[in-house]
Coordinates of C-alpha atoms and ligand atoms in Angstrom, one line a residue:
X155 CA -7.0 -5.7 -2.1
X156 CA -4.2 -4.1 -0.3
X157 CA -3.3 -7.8 1.5
X158 CA -3.0 -9.3 -2.4
X159 CA -1.0 -6.2 -3.8
X160 CA 1.4 -6.8 -0.9
X161 CA 2.3 -9.8 -1.5
X162 CA 3.0 -9.2 -5.0
X163 CA 5.3 -6.3 -3.8
X164 CA 6.8 -8.2 -1.4
X165 CA 7.4 -10.9 -4.2
X166 CA 9.1 -8.4 -6.3
X167 CA 11.6 -7.1 -3.4
X168 CA 12.4 -10.5 -2.5
X169 CA 13.6 -10.8 -6.2
X170 CA 15.7 -7.6 -6.0
X171 CA 13.8 -6.2 -8.6
X172 CA 11.5 -3.5 -6.5
X173 CA 11.8 0.3 -8.1
X174 CA 12.0 3.1 -5.9
X175 CA 12.4 6.8 -6.7
X176 CA 14.9 9.6 -6.3
X177 CA 13.9 13.2 -5.0
X178 CA 16.2 15.0 -6.9
X179 CA 16.5 18.8 -5.4
X180 CA 18.1 20.3 -8.7
X181 CA 17.5 20.6 -12.6
X182 CA 18.3 18.4 -15.2
X183 CA 22.3 18.6 -15.9
X184 CA 25.4 17.0 -15.3
X185 CA 25.3 17.3 -11.6
X186 CA 22.2 16.4 -9.3
X187 CA 21.7 17.0 -6.0
X188 CA 19.8 14.1 -4.0
X189 CA 19.1 14.1 -0.2
X190 CA 21.7 16.9 0.5
X191 CA 24.4 14.9 -1.6
X192 CA 25.8 16.3 -5.0
X193 CA 26.1 13.4 -7.5
X194 CA 27.7 13.3 -11.1
X195 CA 24.7 12.4 -13.6
X196 CA 25.3 9.4 -15.6
X197 CA 21.8 8.1 -16.1
X198 CA 19.7 11.1 -17.8
X199 CA 19.0 11.4 -21.9
X200 CA 19.5 14.9 -21.9
X201 CA 22.4 14.3 -24.3
X202 CA 22.8 17.3 -25.5
X203 CA 22.8 18.9 -22.5
X204 CA 19.7 20.9 -23.3
X205 CA 17.2 20.4 -20.8
X206 CA 18.5 23.5 -18.6
X207 CA 19.9 25.6 -21.5
X208 CA 19.0 29.2 -20.4
X209 CA 18.0 30.0 -24.2
X210 CA 15.3 27.0 -24.2
X211 CA 13.9 28.6 -20.8
X212 CA 14.3 32.1 -21.6
X213 CA 11.5 30.7 -25.0
X214 CA 9.5 28.6 -22.5
X215 CA 8.8 31.6 -19.9
X216 CA 8.5 34.1 -22.8
X217 CA 5.7 31.7 -24.6
X218 CA 4.0 31.1 -20.9
X219 CA 3.4 34.8 -20.8
X220 CA 2.1 35.1 -24.2
X221 CA -0.1 32.0 -24.8
X222 CA -0.3 31.0 -20.5
X223 CA 0.3 27.2 -19.1
X224 CA -2.4 25.5 -20.7
X225 CA -3.5 24.1 -23.7
X226 CA -7.1 24.2 -22.7
X227 CA -8.2 21.2 -25.1
X228 CA -7.0 18.8 -27.4
X229 CA -5.9 19.4 -30.7
X230 CA -8.7 18.6 -32.7
X231 CA -11.1 21.0 -30.5
X232 CA -9.3 24.4 -30.0
X233 CA -5.7 23.3 -28.6
X234 CA -3.7 23.5 -31.8
X235 CA -1.6 27.0 -31.6
X236 CA 0.0 28.5 -34.0
X237 CA 3.4 27.7 -32.6
X238 CA 2.4 23.8 -32.3
X239 CA 2.1 24.6 -36.1
X240 CA 5.2 26.2 -36.6
X241 CA 6.9 23.1 -34.6
X242 CA 5.4 20.8 -37.2
X243 CA 6.4 22.8 -39.6
X244 CA 10.5 22.9 -38.7
X245 CA 10.3 19.4 -37.5
X246 CA 9.2 18.4 -41.0
X247 CA 12.1 20.4 -42.6
X248 CA 14.5 18.5 -40.2
X249 CA 13.7 15.1 -40.9
X250 CA 13.1 15.7 -44.4
X251 CA 9.6 14.6 -44.5
X252 CA 6.5 16.5 -45.9
X253 CA 4.5 16.8 -42.6
X254 CA 5.1 16.2 -38.8
X255 CA 2.4 15.7 -36.4
X256 CA 3.2 16.6 -32.4
X257 CA 2.2 14.3 -29.7
X258 CA 2.3 14.6 -26.1
X259 CA 5.0 11.6 -25.0
X260 CA 6.5 8.9 -27.3
X261 CA 4.6 6.7 -25.2
X262 CA 1.5 8.4 -26.8
X263 CA 3.2 8.6 -30.1
X264 CA 4.1 4.9 -30.3
X265 CA 0.7 3.5 -29.2
X266 CA -1.3 5.9 -31.6
X267 CA 0.8 5.4 -34.2
X268 CA 0.6 1.6 -34.4
X269 CA -3.1 1.5 -33.7
X270 CA -3.9 4.2 -36.4
X271 CA -2.1 1.9 -39.1
X272 CA -2.8 -2.0 -38.1
X273 CA -5.7 -3.5 -36.8
X274 CA -7.4 -7.4 -36.6
X275 CA -6.2 -9.2 -39.6
X276 CA -2.9 -7.3 -40.1
X277 CA 0.9 -8.1 -38.6
X278 CA 3.3 -6.1 -36.4
X279 CA 6.8 -7.6 -36.2
X280 CA 8.9 -6.1 -33.4
X281 CA 12.5 -6.2 -32.8
X282 CA 12.9 -8.2 -29.8
X283 CA 14.5 -5.5 -28.1
X284 CA 12.2 -2.9 -28.7
X285 CA 11.0 0.0 -25.8
X286 CA 7.9 -1.3 -23.8
X287 CA 5.5 1.9 -25.7
X288 CA 5.7 -0.2 -29.1
X289 CA 5.6 -3.7 -27.8
X290 CA 2.3 -2.5 -25.7
X291 CA 1.3 -0.5 -29.5
X292 CA 1.5 -4.0 -31.0
X293 CA -0.9 -5.7 -28.4
X294 CA -3.4 -2.7 -28.3
X295 CA -3.8 -2.7 -31.7
X296 CA -5.2 -6.5 -32.0
X297 CA -3.1 -7.4 -35.2
X298 CA -1.0 -10.6 -34.7
X299 CA 2.6 -9.4 -32.8
X300 CA 5.5 -11.2 -33.5
X301 CA 9.1 -10.6 -31.9
X302 CA 12.1 -11.2 -34.7
X303 CA 15.7 -11.9 -32.9
X304 CA 17.5 -8.8 -32.4
X305 CA 18.9 -7.0 -35.7
X306 CA 18.5 -10.4 -37.1
X307 CA 17.4 -10.1 -41.3
X308 CA 17.2 -13.6 -41.4
X309 CA 14.4 -14.1 -38.8
X310 CA 12.6 -11.1 -40.0
X311 CA 13.1 -12.4 -43.5
X312 CA 11.5 -15.3 -42.6
X313 CA 8.4 -14.0 -41.0
X314 CA 7.2 -11.7 -43.6
X315 CA 7.7 -14.6 -45.7
X316 CA 5.4 -16.9 -43.5
X317 CA 2.3 -14.3 -42.9
X318 CA -0.2 -13.6 -45.8
X319 CA -1.5 -10.7 -43.5
X320 CA -3.2 -7.9 -45.5
X321 CA -0.8 -5.1 -44.0
X322 CA 2.5 -6.0 -43.0
X323 CA 4.5 -3.3 -40.0
X324 CA 8.0 -3.6 -39.3
X325 CA 8.8 -1.6 -36.1
X326 CA 12.1 -1.3 -34.7
X327 CA 14.0 1.1 -32.3
X328 CA 16.6 3.1 -34.5
X329 CA 19.3 3.3 -31.4
X330 CA 18.4 0.7 -29.3
X331 CA 17.7 1.8 -25.4
X332 CA 19.0 -0.5 -23.1
X333 CA 22.1 -1.4 -25.1
X334 CA 22.8 1.7 -27.3
X335 CA 23.3 -0.3 -30.4
X336 CA 21.8 0.4 -34.0
X337 CA 19.2 -1.4 -35.9
X338 CA 20.4 -2.4 -39.5
X339 CA 18.2 0.0 -41.0
X340 CA 19.2 0.4 -44.4
X341 CA 18.8 -3.5 -44.7
X342 CA 15.6 -3.5 -42.8
X343 CA 14.2 -0.9 -45.2
X344 CA 14.8 -3.2 -48.2
X345 CA 13.6 -6.1 -46.6
X346 CA 10.4 -3.8 -45.9
X347 CA 10.3 -3.0 -49.7
X348 CA 10.9 -6.4 -51.3
X349 CA 8.0 -7.8 -48.6
X350 CA 5.5 -5.0 -49.5
X351 CA 5.9 -4.2 -45.6
X352 CA 6.0 -0.8 -43.9
X353 CA 8.2 0.6 -41.7
X354 CA 7.8 2.3 -38.1
X355 CA 11.3 3.8 -36.6
X356 CA 10.9 5.1 -33.5
X357 CA 14.7 6.6 -33.2
X358 CA 14.4 8.4 -29.5
X359 CA 18.0 8.0 -28.6
X360 CA 19.2 8.9 -32.5
X361 CA 17.9 12.3 -32.3
X362 CA 20.3 14.9 -31.6
X363 CA 22.8 12.6 -31.5
X364 CA 23.3 11.0 -34.8
X365 CA 23.4 12.7 -38.4
X366 CA 25.2 16.0 -39.0
X367 CA 22.2 17.8 -38.3
X368 CA 21.2 15.8 -35.4
X369 CA 18.5 14.1 -37.3
X370 CA 19.5 10.8 -36.2
X371 CA 20.1 7.2 -37.5
X372 CA 17.9 7.9 -40.5
X373 CA 20.2 11.3 -41.2
X374 CA 23.1 9.5 -40.8
X375 CA 22.0 6.8 -43.1
X376 CA 20.5 9.4 -45.7
X377 CA 17.3 7.0 -45.8
X378 CA 14.5 8.7 -47.7
X379 CA 10.9 9.0 -47.1
X380 CA 10.0 5.7 -49.2
X381 CA 12.6 4.2 -47.1
X382 CA 11.7 4.7 -43.8
X383 CA 7.6 6.1 -44.4
X384 CA 6.7 6.2 -40.2
X385 CA 10.2 8.1 -38.2
X386 CA 9.2 8.4 -34.5
X387 CA 11.2 10.9 -32.4
X388 CA 10.5 12.3 -28.9
X389 CA 11.1 15.9 -27.4
X390 CA 12.1 14.7 -23.5
X391 CA 15.6 13.3 -24.1
X392 CA 17.9 15.3 -26.6
X393 CA 15.8 18.3 -27.3
X394 CA 15.4 18.4 -23.4
X395 CA 12.0 19.8 -23.6
X396 CA 8.9 17.3 -23.7
X397 CA 6.5 15.5 -26.1
X398 CA 7.1 13.6 -29.5
X399 CA 6.3 13.7 -33.1
X400 CA 5.7 11.3 -36.0
X401 CA 7.2 12.5 -39.6
X402 CA 6.0 11.4 -42.9
X403 CA 3.9 11.5 -45.7
X404 CA 1.0 13.8 -46.2
X405 CA -1.5 10.8 -45.9
X406 CA 0.3 9.6 -42.7
X407 CA -0.2 12.5 -41.0
X408 CA -3.9 12.9 -42.0
X409 CA -4.5 9.5 -40.7
X410 CA -3.3 9.9 -37.3
X411 CA -5.0 12.7 -37.3
X412 CA -8.2 11.3 -38.1
X413 CA -7.6 7.7 -36.8
X414 CA -5.3 7.9 -33.8
X415 CA -6.7 7.5 -30.6
X416 CA -4.1 9.1 -28.5
X417 CA -3.9 11.9 -30.6
X418 CA -7.6 12.6 -30.8
X419 CA -8.6 12.0 -27.1
X420 CA -5.8 13.8 -25.5
X421 CA -5.0 17.0 -24.2
X422 CA -2.9 19.2 -26.9
X423 CA 1.0 19.8 -25.0
X424 CA 1.6 23.7 -23.7
X425 CA 2.2 26.1 -26.6
X426 CA 5.0 27.2 -24.2
X427 CA 6.4 23.8 -24.4
X428 CA 6.3 24.0 -28.2
X429 CA 8.0 27.4 -27.9
X430 CA 10.8 26.2 -26.2
X431 CA 11.4 23.1 -28.6
X432 CA 11.7 25.2 -31.5
X433 CA 14.4 26.9 -29.5
X434 CA 16.1 23.8 -28.8
X435 CA 15.3 22.2 -32.2
X436 CA 17.9 25.3 -33.5
X437 CA 20.3 24.6 -31.2
X438 CA 20.2 21.3 -31.7
X439 CA 20.7 21.6 -35.6
X440 CA 23.4 24.6 -35.6
X441 CA 25.7 23.3 -32.4
X442 CA 27.4 20.8 -33.9
X443 CA 30.2 20.7 -31.4
X444 CA 27.7 19.2 -29.3
X445 CA 27.8 15.5 -31.2
X446 CA 31.4 16.4 -31.2
X447 CA 32.3 16.3 -27.7
X448 CA 29.7 13.2 -27.1
X449 CA 31.9 11.4 -29.5
X450 CA 35.1 11.8 -27.4
X451 CA 33.5 11.1 -24.2
X452 CA 32.2 7.9 -25.2
X453 CA 35.9 7.2 -26.8
X454 CA 37.5 8.2 -23.7
X455 CA 35.0 6.4 -21.7
X456 CA 35.3 3.4 -24.0
X457 CA 39.3 3.3 -23.8
X458 CA 39.6 3.5 -20.7
X459 CA 36.8 0.9 -19.7
X460 CA 38.9 -1.5 -21.7
X461 CA 42.4 -1.0 -19.8
X462 CA 40.8 -1.8 -16.4
X463 CA 39.2 -4.6 -17.6
X464 CA 35.1 -3.2 -17.3
X465 CA 33.3 -5.3 -19.8
X466 CA 31.6 -3.2 -22.2
X467 CA 28.7 -4.0 -25.0
X468 CA 28.7 -3.2 -28.9
X469 CA 27.6 0.7 -28.6
X470 CA 28.8 4.0 -30.2
X471 CA 26.3 5.9 -29.0
X472 CA 26.3 7.8 -25.3
X473 CA 24.6 4.8 -23.8
X474 CA 27.3 2.1 -22.6
X475 CA 25.6 -0.6 -20.7
X476 CA 27.6 -2.6 -18.8
X477 CA 26.3 -5.6 -18.3
X478 CA 26.2 -7.7 -14.9
X479 CA 23.9 -10.4 -14.9
X480 CA 23.0 -11.1 -11.5
X481 CA 20.1 -8.5 -10.5
X482 CA 21.4 -7.8 -7.1
X483 CA 24.6 -7.1 -8.0
X484 CA 23.3 -4.7 -10.0
X485 CA 22.1 -2.4 -7.3
X486 CA 25.3 -3.2 -4.9
X487 CA 27.2 -1.6 -7.7
X488 CA 25.1 1.2 -8.4
X489 CA 24.6 2.0 -4.8
X490 CA 28.1 1.7 -4.2
X491 CA 29.0 4.2 -7.5
X492 CA 26.1 6.4 -5.7
X493 CA 28.4 6.3 -2.3
X494 CA 31.1 7.5 -4.6
X495 CA 29.4 10.4 -5.6
X496 CA 28.3 9.1 -9.0
X497 CA 24.5 8.3 -10.2
X498 CA 23.8 5.3 -12.9
X499 CA 21.1 3.4 -13.9
X500 CA 20.5 0.2 -12.6
X501 CA 18.8 -1.6 -15.1
X502 CA 16.9 -4.7 -14.5
X503 CA 14.0 -7.2 -16.2
X504 CA 11.7 -6.5 -16.7
X505 CA 12.9 -3.3 -18.9
X506 CA 15.6 -5.7 -20.1
X507 CA 15.0 -9.7 -20.4
X508 CA 16.1 -11.7 -17.5
X509 CA 19.7 -12.1 -16.7
X510 CA 21.1 -9.2 -18.6
X511 CA 20.9 -6.9 -15.9
X512 CA 22.7 -3.6 -16.3
X513 CA 24.4 -0.3 -15.8
X514 CA 23.1 2.2 -18.1
X515 CA 25.6 4.6 -18.2
X516 CA 25.0 7.5 -20.7
X517 CA 27.1 10.7 -21.3
X518 CA 26.0 14.3 -22.2
X519 CA 27.8 16.9 -23.7
X520 CA 27.9 18.8 -20.7
X521 CA 30.0 16.2 -18.8
X522 CA 34.1 17.5 -18.6
X523 CA 36.6 14.4 -19.1
X524 CA 37.1 14.9 -15.4
X525 CA 34.4 13.7 -14.8
X526 CA 34.2 10.6 -17.1
X527 CA 38.1 9.9 -15.8
X528 CA 36.7 9.8 -12.1
X529 CA 33.4 7.3 -13.3
X530 CA 36.5 4.9 -14.4
X531 CA 38.4 5.1 -11.4
X532 CA 35.1 4.5 -9.0
X533 CA 34.2 1.8 -12.0
X534 CA 37.2 0.2 -11.3
X535 CA 37.2 0.1 -7.3
X536 CA 33.6 -1.7 -8.0
X537 CA 35.9 -5.0 -8.7
X538 CA 33.8 -5.2 -12.0
X539 CA 36.8 -6.4 -13.9
X540 CA 36.8 -9.7 -12.1
X541 CA 33.4 -10.7 -12.6
X542 CA 33.9 -10.9 -16.5
X543 CA 30.1 -10.9 -17.0
X544 CA 30.1 -9.5 -20.8
X545 CA 27.9 -10.9 -23.5
X546 CA 31.0 -13.2 -24.8
Ligands
PLP836 C1 12.1 7.2 -24.1 C2 11.3 6.2 -25.5 C3 9.9 6.7 -25.6 C4 8.5 7.2 -24.9 O1 9.1 8.5 -25.1 P1 8.7 9.6 -24.1 O2 8.5 10.8 -24.7 O3 9.6 9.6 -22.6 O4 7.1 9.3 -23.3 C5 9.5 6.0 -26.7 N1 10.8 5.1 -27.2 C6 11.8 5.2 -27.2 C7 12.8 3.9 -27.8 C8 12.3 5.7 -25.9 O5 13.3 5.5 -25.4

């Protein structure tokens, strides 16, 4: 076995796609300690800077004293506590949906929701750039899985018309995780309605960031539960805690409780995490300055990047990718940035399509303008402007 595996690993290394992990010696904040070096963190999804918020930690500690560390069982046996229940109610209120259901991770929420909604004789239509957990959920469901061209309404319409599947489920990210752009949700919901299809939106990167109250793309576009009947959010990103939820109608949530295998056959998240999330939800909704600060930092970055000729993508969110088509160069540039004290995501296939390796730079409300300025100088020194490898 090991000889076979090693050959596969060597192959991956020779393609410059080998992945390694950092050992981070500090909590998630705008600076990280790695191997004794202090690095400005431009790669977390903790967009609002809540992962290290003292009030949220305090809620976690207090709840751990009351409820202990583990839930001890799945939700359907004895793991569902009053804190989970309270959080589900708050999330339903927050999303403007009748109900919400907690999952242990976003990956599991997506797998579990798709599988509970469609099966063998059905069709799942996914945006080409959807998150891996959505694509995997589609495959596991045994429905026919198709990927439509990214945000391409014409292509989606065509596929809807060609199908006579019993159930048709359209699935899309709200904010696309590796590109930072937005799904044309209003138009997609119109197409869904016209073609008698269901719509599921995973807004892992929109919650906290978009909408007046941080209700994500669905709040920003004011889309009703009828327009977006299946809404997924994760708690490990802007919420700064851990877990995920699906929000929707009474019938949807009861269906998930009965049929969603990744909900049923797993241990409930610790109640203390739910308590921490209740604290973070309050801050996320009320502290609008965090969203305003993000908008400012993103504008500063884009303006500065344009001045020095760093190729940007069409993103208005805190996810600001810099496309570098050469996978080896992605690693070189990210290492050069690290030597200068900056940590950015080096994203290569298969996370993104072959030939679209990129730096994935993300901003959080904890960053200072000075840190952004210094990142721009560092990017300038990496000679990115000359490569001109933007999408156009
Ligand atoms: C992060 C992410 C997930 C997975 O959520 P986890 O809670 O980290 O498992 C799902 N969908 C999208 C779009 C994501 O970015």
